[in-house]
CSV table of C-alpha atoms in Angstrom, one decimal:
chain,number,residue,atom,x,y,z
A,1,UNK,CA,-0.9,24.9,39.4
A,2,UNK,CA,-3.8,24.0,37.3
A,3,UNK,CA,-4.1,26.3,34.7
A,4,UNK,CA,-7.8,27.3,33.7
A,5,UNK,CA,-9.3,27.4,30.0
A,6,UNK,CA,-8.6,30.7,28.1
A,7,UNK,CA,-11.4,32.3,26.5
A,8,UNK,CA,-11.7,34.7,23.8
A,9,UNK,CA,-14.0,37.2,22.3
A,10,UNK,CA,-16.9,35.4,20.3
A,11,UNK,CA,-16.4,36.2,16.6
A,12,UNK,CA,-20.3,34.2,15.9
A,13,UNK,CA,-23.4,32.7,17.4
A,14,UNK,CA,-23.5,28.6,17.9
A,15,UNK,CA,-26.6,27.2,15.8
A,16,UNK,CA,-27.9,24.2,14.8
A,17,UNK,CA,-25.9,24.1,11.1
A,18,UNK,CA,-23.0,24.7,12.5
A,19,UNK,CA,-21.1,21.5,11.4
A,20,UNK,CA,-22.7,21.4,7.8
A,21,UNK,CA,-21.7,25.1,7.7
A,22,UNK,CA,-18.3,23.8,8.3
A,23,UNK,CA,-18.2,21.1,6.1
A,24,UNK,CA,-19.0,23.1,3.2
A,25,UNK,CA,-16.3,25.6,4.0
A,26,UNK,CA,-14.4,22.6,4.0
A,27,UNK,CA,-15.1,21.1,1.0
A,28,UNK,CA,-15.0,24.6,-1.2
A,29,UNK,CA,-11.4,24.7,0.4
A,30,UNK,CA,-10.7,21.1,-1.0
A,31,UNK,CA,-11.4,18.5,1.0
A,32,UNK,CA,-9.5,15.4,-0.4
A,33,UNK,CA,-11.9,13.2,1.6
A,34,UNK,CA,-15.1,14.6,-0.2
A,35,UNK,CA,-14.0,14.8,-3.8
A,36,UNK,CA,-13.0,10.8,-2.8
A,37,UNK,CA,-16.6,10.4,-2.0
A,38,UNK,CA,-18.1,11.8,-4.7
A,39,UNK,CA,-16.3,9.7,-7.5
A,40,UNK,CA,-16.1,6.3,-5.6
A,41,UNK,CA,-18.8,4.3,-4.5
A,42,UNK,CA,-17.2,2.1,-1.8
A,43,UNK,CA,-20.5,0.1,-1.4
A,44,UNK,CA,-18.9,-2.2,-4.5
A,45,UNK,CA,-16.3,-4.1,-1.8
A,46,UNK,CA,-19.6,-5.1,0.1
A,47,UNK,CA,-19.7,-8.4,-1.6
A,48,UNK,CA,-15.9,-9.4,-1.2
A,49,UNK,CA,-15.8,-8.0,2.3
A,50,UNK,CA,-18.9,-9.9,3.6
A,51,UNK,CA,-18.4,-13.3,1.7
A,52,UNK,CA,-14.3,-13.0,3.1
A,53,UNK,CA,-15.3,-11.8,6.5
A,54,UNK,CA,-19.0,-12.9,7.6
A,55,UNK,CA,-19.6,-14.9,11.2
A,56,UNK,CA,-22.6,-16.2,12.1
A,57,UNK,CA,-23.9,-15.4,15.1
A,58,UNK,CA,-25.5,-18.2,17.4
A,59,UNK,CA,-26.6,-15.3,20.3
A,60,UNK,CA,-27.8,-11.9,20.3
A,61,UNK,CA,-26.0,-11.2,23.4
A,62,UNK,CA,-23.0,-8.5,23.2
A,63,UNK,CA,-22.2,-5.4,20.9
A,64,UNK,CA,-22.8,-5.9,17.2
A,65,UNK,CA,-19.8,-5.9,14.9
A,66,UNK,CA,-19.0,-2.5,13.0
A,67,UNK,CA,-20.0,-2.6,9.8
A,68,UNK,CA,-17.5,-3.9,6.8
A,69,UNK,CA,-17.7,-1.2,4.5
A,70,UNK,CA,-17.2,1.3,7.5
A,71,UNK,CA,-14.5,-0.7,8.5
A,72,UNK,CA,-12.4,-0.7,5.6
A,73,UNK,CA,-13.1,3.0,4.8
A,74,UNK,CA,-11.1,3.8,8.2
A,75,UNK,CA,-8.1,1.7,6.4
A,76,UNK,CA,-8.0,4.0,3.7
A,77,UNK,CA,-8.3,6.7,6.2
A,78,UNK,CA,-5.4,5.0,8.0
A,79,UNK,CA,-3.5,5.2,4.6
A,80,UNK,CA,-3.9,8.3,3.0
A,81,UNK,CA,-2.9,10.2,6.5
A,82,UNK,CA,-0.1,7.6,7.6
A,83,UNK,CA,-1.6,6.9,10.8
A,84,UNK,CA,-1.2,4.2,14.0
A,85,UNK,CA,-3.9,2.7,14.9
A,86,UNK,CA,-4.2,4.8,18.2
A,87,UNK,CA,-4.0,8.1,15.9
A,88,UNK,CA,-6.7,6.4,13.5
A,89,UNK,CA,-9.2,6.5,16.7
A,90,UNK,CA,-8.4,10.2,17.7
A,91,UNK,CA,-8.5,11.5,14.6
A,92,UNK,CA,-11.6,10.0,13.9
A,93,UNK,CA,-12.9,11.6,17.4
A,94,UNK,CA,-11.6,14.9,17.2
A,95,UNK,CA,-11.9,15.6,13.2
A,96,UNK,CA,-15.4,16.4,11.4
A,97,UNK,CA,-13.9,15.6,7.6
A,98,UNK,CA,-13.2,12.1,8.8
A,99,UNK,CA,-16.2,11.4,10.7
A,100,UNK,CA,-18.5,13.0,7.5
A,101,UNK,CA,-16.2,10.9,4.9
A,102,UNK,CA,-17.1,7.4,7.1
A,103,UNK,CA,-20.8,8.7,7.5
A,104,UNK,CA,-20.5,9.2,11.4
A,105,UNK,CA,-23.1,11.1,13.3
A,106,UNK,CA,-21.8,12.9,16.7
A,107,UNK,CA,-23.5,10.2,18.7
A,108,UNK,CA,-22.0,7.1,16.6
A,109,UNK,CA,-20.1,4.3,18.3
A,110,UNK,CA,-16.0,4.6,16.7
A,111,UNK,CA,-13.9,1.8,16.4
A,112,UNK,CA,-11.7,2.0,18.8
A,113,UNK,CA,-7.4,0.8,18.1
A,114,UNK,CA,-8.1,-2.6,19.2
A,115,UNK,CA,-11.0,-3.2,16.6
A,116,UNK,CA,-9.2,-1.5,13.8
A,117,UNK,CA,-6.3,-3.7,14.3
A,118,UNK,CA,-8.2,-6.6,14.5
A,119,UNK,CA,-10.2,-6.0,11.2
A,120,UNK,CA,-6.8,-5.0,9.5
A,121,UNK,CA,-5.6,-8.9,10.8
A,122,UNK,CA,-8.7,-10.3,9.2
A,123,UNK,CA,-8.1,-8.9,6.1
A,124,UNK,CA,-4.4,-10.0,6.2
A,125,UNK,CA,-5.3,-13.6,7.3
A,126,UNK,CA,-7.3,-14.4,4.7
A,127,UNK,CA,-5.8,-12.6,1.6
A,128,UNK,CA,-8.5,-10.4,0.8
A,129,UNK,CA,-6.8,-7.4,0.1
A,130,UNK,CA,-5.8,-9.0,-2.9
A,131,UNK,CA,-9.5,-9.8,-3.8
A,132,UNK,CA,-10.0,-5.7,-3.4
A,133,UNK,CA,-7.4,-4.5,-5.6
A,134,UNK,CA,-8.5,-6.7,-8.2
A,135,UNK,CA,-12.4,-6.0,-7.7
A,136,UNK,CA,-11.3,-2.2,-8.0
A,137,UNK,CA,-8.9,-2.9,-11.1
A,138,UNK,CA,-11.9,-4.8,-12.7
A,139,UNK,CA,-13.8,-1.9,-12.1
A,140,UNK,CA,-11.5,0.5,-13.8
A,141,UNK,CA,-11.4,-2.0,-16.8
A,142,UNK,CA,-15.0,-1.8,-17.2
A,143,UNK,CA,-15.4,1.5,-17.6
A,144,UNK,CA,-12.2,1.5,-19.8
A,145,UNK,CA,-10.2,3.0,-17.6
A,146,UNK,CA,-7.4,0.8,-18.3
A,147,UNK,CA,-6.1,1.7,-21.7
A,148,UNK,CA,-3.8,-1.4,-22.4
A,149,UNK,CA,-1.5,0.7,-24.6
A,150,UNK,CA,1.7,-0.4,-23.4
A,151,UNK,CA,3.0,-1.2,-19.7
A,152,UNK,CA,5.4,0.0,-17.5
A,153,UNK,CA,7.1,-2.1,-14.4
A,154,UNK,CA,9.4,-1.0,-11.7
A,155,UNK,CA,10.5,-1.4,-8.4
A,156,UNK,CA,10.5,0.7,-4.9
A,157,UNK,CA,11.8,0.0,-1.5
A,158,UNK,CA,9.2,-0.6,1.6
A,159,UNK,CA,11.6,-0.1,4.6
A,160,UNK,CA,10.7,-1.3,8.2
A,161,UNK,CA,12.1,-1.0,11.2
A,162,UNK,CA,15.4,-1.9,11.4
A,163,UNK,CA,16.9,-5.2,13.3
A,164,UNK,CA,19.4,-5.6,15.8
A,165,UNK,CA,20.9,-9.3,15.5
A,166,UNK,CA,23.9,-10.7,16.6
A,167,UNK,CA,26.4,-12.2,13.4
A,168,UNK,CA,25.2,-15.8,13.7
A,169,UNK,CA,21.6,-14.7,13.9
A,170,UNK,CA,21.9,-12.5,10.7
A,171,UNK,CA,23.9,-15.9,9.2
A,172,UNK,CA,20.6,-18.4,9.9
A,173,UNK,CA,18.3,-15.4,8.5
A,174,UNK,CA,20.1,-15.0,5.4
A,175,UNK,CA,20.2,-18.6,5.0
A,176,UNK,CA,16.3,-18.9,5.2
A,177,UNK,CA,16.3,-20.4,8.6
A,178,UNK,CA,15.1,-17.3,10.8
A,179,UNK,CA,12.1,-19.8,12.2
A,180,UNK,CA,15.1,-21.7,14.4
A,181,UNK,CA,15.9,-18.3,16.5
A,182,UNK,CA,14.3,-17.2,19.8
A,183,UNK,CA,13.1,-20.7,20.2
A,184,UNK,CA,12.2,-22.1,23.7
A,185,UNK,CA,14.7,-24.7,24.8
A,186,UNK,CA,14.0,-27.6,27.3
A,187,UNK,CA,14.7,-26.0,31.1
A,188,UNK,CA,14.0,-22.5,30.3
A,189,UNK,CA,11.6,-20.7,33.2
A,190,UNK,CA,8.5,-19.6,32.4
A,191,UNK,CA,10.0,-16.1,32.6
A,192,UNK,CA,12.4,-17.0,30.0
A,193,UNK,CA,10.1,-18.7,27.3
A,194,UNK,CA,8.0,-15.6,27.8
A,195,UNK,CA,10.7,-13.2,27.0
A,196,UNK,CA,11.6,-15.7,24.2
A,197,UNK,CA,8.3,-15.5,22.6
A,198,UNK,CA,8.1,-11.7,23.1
A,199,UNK,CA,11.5,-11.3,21.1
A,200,UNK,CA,10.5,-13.3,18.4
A,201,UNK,CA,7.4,-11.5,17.7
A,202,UNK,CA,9.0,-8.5,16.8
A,203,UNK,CA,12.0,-9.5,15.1
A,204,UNK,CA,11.7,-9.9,10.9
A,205,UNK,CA,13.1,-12.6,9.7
A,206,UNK,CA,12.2,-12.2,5.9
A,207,UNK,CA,13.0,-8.8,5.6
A,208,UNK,CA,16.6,-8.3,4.0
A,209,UNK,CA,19.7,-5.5,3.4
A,210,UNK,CA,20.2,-4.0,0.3
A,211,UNK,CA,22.8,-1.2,-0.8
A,212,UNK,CA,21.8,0.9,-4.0
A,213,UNK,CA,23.4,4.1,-5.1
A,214,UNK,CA,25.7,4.1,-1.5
A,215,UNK,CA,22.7,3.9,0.3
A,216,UNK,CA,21.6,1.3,2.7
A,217,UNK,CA,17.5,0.0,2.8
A,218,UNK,CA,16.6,-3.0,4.7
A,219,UNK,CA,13.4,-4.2,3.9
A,220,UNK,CA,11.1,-5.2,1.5
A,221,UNK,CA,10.7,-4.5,-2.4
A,222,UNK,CA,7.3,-3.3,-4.0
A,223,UNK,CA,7.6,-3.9,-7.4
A,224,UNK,CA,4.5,-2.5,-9.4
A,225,UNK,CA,3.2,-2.4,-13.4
A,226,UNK,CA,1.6,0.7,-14.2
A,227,UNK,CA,-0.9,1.3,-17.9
A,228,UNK,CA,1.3,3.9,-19.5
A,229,UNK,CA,-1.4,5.6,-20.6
A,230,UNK,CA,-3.6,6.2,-17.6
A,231,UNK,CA,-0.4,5.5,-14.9
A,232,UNK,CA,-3.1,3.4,-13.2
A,233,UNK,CA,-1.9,0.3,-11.4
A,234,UNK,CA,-2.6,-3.1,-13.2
A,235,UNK,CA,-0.6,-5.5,-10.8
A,236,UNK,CA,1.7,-5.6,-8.1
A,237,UNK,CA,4.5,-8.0,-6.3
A,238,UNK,CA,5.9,-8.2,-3.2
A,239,UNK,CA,9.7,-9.4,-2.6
A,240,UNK,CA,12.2,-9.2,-0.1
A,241,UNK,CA,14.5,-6.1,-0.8
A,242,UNK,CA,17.4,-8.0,-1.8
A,243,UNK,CA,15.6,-9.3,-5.0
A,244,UNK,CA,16.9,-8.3,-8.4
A,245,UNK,CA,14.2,-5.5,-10.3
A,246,UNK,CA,13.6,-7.7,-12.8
A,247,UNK,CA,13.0,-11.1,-11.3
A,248,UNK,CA,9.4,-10.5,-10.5
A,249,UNK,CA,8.4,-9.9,-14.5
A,250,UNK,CA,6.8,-13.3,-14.8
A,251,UNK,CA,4.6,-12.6,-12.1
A,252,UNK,CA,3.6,-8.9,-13.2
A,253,UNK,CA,3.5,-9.6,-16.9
A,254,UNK,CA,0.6,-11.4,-17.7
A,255,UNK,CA,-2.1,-12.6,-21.0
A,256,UNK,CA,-3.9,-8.9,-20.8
A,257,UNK,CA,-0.7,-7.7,-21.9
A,258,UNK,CA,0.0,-9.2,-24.9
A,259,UNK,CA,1.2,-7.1,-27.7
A,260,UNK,CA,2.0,-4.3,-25.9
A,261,UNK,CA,4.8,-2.3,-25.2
A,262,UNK,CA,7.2,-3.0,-22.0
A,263,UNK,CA,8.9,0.3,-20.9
A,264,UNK,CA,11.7,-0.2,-18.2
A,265,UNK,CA,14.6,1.0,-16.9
A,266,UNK,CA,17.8,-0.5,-17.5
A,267,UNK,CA,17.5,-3.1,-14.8
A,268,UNK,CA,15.4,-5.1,-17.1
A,269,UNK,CA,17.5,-6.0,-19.4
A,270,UNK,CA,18.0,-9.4,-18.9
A,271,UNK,CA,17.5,-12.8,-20.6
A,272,UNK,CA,14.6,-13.8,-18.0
A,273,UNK,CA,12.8,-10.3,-18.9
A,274,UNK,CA,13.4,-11.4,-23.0
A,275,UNK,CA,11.7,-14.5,-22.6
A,276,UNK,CA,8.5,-13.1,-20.7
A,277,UNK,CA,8.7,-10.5,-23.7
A,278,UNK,CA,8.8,-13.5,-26.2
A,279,UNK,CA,6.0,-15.0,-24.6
A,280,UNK,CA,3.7,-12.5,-24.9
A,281,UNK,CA,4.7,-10.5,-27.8
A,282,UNK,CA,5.7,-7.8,-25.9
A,283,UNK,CA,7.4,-4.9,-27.9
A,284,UNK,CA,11.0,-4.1,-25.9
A,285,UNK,CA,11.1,-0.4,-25.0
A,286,UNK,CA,13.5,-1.4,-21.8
A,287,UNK,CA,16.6,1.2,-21.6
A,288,UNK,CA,19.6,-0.2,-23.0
A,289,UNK,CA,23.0,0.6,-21.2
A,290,UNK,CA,26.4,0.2,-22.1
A,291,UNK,CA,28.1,-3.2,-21.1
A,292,UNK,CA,31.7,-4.2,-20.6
A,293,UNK,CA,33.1,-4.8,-24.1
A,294,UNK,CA,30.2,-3.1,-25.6
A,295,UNK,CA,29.0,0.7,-25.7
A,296,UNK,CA,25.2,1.7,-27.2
A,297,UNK,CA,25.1,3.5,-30.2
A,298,UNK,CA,24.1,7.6,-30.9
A,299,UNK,CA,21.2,6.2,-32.2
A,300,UNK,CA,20.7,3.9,-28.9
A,301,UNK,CA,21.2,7.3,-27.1
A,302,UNK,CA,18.4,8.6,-28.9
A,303,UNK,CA,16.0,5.8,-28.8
A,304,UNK,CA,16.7,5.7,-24.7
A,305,UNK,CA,15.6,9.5,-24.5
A,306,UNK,CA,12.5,8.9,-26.2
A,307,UNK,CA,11.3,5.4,-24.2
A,308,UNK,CA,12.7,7.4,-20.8
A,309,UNK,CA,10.0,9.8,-21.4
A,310,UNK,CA,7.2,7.0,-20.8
A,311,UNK,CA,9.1,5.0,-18.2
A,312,UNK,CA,9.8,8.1,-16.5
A,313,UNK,CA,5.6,8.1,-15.8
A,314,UNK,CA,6.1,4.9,-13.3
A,315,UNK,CA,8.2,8.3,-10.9
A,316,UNK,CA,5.1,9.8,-11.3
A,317,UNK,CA,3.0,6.8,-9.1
A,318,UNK,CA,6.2,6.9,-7.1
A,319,UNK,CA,5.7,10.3,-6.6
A,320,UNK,CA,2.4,10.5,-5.1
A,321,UNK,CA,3.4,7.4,-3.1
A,322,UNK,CA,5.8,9.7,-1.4
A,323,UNK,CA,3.9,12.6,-1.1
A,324,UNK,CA,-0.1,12.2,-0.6
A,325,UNK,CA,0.0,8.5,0.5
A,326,UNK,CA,3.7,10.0,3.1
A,327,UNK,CA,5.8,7.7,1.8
A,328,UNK,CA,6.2,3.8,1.9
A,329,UNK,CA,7.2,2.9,5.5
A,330,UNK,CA,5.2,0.4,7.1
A,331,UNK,CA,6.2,-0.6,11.3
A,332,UNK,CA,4.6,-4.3,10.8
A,333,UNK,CA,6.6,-7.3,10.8
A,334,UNK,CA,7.2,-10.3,8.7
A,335,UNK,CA,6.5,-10.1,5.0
A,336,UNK,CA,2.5,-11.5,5.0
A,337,UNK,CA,2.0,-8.2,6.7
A,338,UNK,CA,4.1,-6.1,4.9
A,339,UNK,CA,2.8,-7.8,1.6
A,340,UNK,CA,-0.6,-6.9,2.4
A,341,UNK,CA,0.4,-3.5,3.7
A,342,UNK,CA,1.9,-3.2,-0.6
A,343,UNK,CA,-1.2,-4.5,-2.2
A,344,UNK,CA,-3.3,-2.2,0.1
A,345,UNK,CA,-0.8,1.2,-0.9
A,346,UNK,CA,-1.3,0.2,-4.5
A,347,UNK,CA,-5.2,-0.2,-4.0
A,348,UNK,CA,-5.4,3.4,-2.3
A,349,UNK,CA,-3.3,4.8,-5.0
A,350,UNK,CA,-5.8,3.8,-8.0
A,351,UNK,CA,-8.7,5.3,-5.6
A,352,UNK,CA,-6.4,8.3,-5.5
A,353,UNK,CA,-5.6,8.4,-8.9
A,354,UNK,CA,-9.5,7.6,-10.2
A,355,UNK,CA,-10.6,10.4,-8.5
A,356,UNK,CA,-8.0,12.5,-10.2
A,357,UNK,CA,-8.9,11.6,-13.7
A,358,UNK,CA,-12.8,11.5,-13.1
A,359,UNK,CA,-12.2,15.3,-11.5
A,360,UNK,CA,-10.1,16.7,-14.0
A,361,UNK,CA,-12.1,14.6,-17.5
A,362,UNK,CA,-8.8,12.9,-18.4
A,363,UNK,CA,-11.1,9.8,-19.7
C-alpha cells in the first residue's frame, strides 16, 4: 500500500530569502564549508588545473565541460565528508552548504558520478595533484606560513580493501611479479578472458601486509614531514605498507631543511636517517631507545621526554586525519591511485589547517 506524504503544522511562511536565510543560520552555527571559503581563494589552482587539464575543442557541438576549479572544489568536497562518488552527486543535490560552498544556483547543471570520477582519473593520470600540493605549500611559504624551525617526519597506514589470493598468487605478488596473474592464456573463451580482465582490475598487486603492535594492516604507508612549528605539511611519500618508517627520509628531507631540527620517533634511528642528517646539518632530536647490550641513560630518559613533546605534534595532523578528514581508508586500487589519493589527504589537510590558523590569529 502506497503510503501518502505526512504533513505537519506550518511553523513559517515560504519567501523569496528563504535559502540565504538559511545559509546564514548556517554559517552563525559553523559552517566548516564557509569559514573554508572565506580564507582560501581556490581561484589560485586555475593555472595548474587548466595548463594540466585543457582540450581543445575542434566543434561546438555537445555539452561544455564543467569548469576546473568547480571540479576540483567537489574533490575536496569528496574528502572532507568521505564520500563515493554516487554520494558526492546526492549530496551535492540534496544539501544547500555544498551547493553555496561550489557556487551552484538551484538551476545549475551538477556533475554527475561518472564526471567526477573521470576528472578525479585526469588528475591521477597526469600527476597533478602533486603540482597542487606544492602550488598550495608555495603559497603558505609566501606568506610565511612555513616557519622552518625544525621538522617532524612520521609514518601512518592507508588500508584498502583487503585481498583474497590463493598461496602461489600471494608468492608472485610479494616477489614483485603481480603483473603475470589473471592473464589471458591462448584458448580461453571470450567469456573467460572477460572474467580474467575483470579480476584483474580489482585485485592490488602493490599493496602489502604488515603486523605492528599485534595488529594486522594491509595496505599502503603515508609517510608525511610536518613544520614543527605551524604542524603544516611540507612533503609527503607514498610506500607500500611493508616499508620500514624510516626509509623514505631521503625523499622527505630535503635543501629547505637545512640546519634544522629532525624530531622522530624511535623508528628513525638508523644509519640511513644519520646520513640524510649529516647531509643537511640536521640537528638529531629522534627518540633514542634502549638496544640489546645497551640501555639509555637517566639523562637520555630526560632528553626523550622533552623531544616527545614536539614529535608528539606529528599525532596532532594524525589526529585530524582521523577525525575531520574520517580517517585514511581509500577503496581504490593499485598504488598510482592510492598515491594520489595520499598527496590529495595531505593537500586538504593544509587547507584545513590554514583556515584554522588564519581563524584563530595563530600567525
Amino acid at each position: 500500500m502506497e503510503q501518502s506524504k505526512q504533513t505537519y503544522k506550518k511553523q513559517g511562511n515560504i519567501s523569496l530569502f528563504d535559502s540565504k536565510d538559511t545559509m546564514d543560520k548556517l554559517n552563525s552555527l559553523g559552517n566548516p564549508l564557509e569559514k573554508l571559503s572565506r580564507v582560501v581563494d581556490f581561484e589560485m589552482f586555475r593555472k595548474e588545473l587548466e595548463a594540466g587539464l585543457y582540450k581543445e575543442k575542434f566543434t561546438n557541438v555537445g555539452a561544455k565541460p564543467y569548469d576546473y576549479v568547480l571540479m576540483f572544489k567537489i574533490l575536496v568536497l569528496q574528502r572532507m565528508y568521505h564520500l563515493s562518488d554516487e554520494q558526492t552527486e546526492y549530496q551535492i543535490r540534496d544539501r544547500l552548504s555544498f551547493r553555496d560552498f561550489l557556487g551552484l544556483a538551484s538551476g545549475d547543471r551538477v556533475p554527475d558520478a561518472r564526471t567526477i570520477w573521470v576528472f578525479r582519473k585526469e588528475l591521477t593520470e597526469k600527476g597533478l595533484f602533486d603540482m597542487l600540493f606544492d602550488k598550495f605549500n608555495q603559497y603558505l611559504k609566501d606568506n610565511n606560513l612555513i616557519m622552518n624551525e625544525g621538522i617532524v617526519i612520521d609514518g601512518s597506514f592507508v588500508e584498502v580493501p583487503r585481498q583474497r589470493n590463493t598461496r602461489e598468487e600471494n608468492k608472485l605478488i610479494k616477489e614483485d611479479r603481480g603483473g603475470e596473474l589473471w592473464n589471458p592464456e591462448e584458448g580461453d573463451t571470450e567469456e573467460e578472458k572477460k572474467r580474467k580482465a575483470n579480476k584483474k582490475r580489482h585485485k592490488d598487486t602493490d599493496a602489502r601486509w604488515v603486523k605492528k603492535g599485534g595488529e594486522k594492516f594491509y595496505g599502503y604507508k603515508a609517510h608525511a614531514k610536518i613544520d614543527a612549528k605551524s604542524k603544516l605539511i611540507k612533503k609527503c611519500v607514498a610506500t607500500a605498507a611493508s616499508e620500514h618508517d624510516s626509509k623514505p627520509t631521503k625523499q622527505l628531507v630535503d635543501e629547505s631543511d637545512r640546519g634544522q631540527t629532525l624530531h622522530a620517533d624511535s623508528a628513525y634511528i638508523g644509519k640511513g636517517v644519520k646520513r640524510v642528517m649529516r647531509k643537511y646539518n640536521l640537528k638529531d632530536r629522534v627518540i633514542k631507545r634502549n638496544v640489546r647490550g645497551k640501555k639509555i641513560s637517566k639523562w637520555q630518559e630526560t632528553i626523550n621526554k622533552k623531544n616527545a613533546k614536539v614529535r608528539a605534534r606529528v599525532e596532532h595532523v594524525f589526529g585530524i586525519m582521523e577525525g575531520c578528514l574520517h580517517g585514511m581508508r581509500n577503496r581504490a586500487v593499485g598504488f598510482l591511485r592510492n598515491e594520489a589519493y595520499i598527496i590529495f589527504s595531505r593537500l586538504v589537510y593544509n587547507l584545513i589547517r590554514y583556515e584554522q590558523i588564519k581563524r584563530l590569529g595563530m600567525n
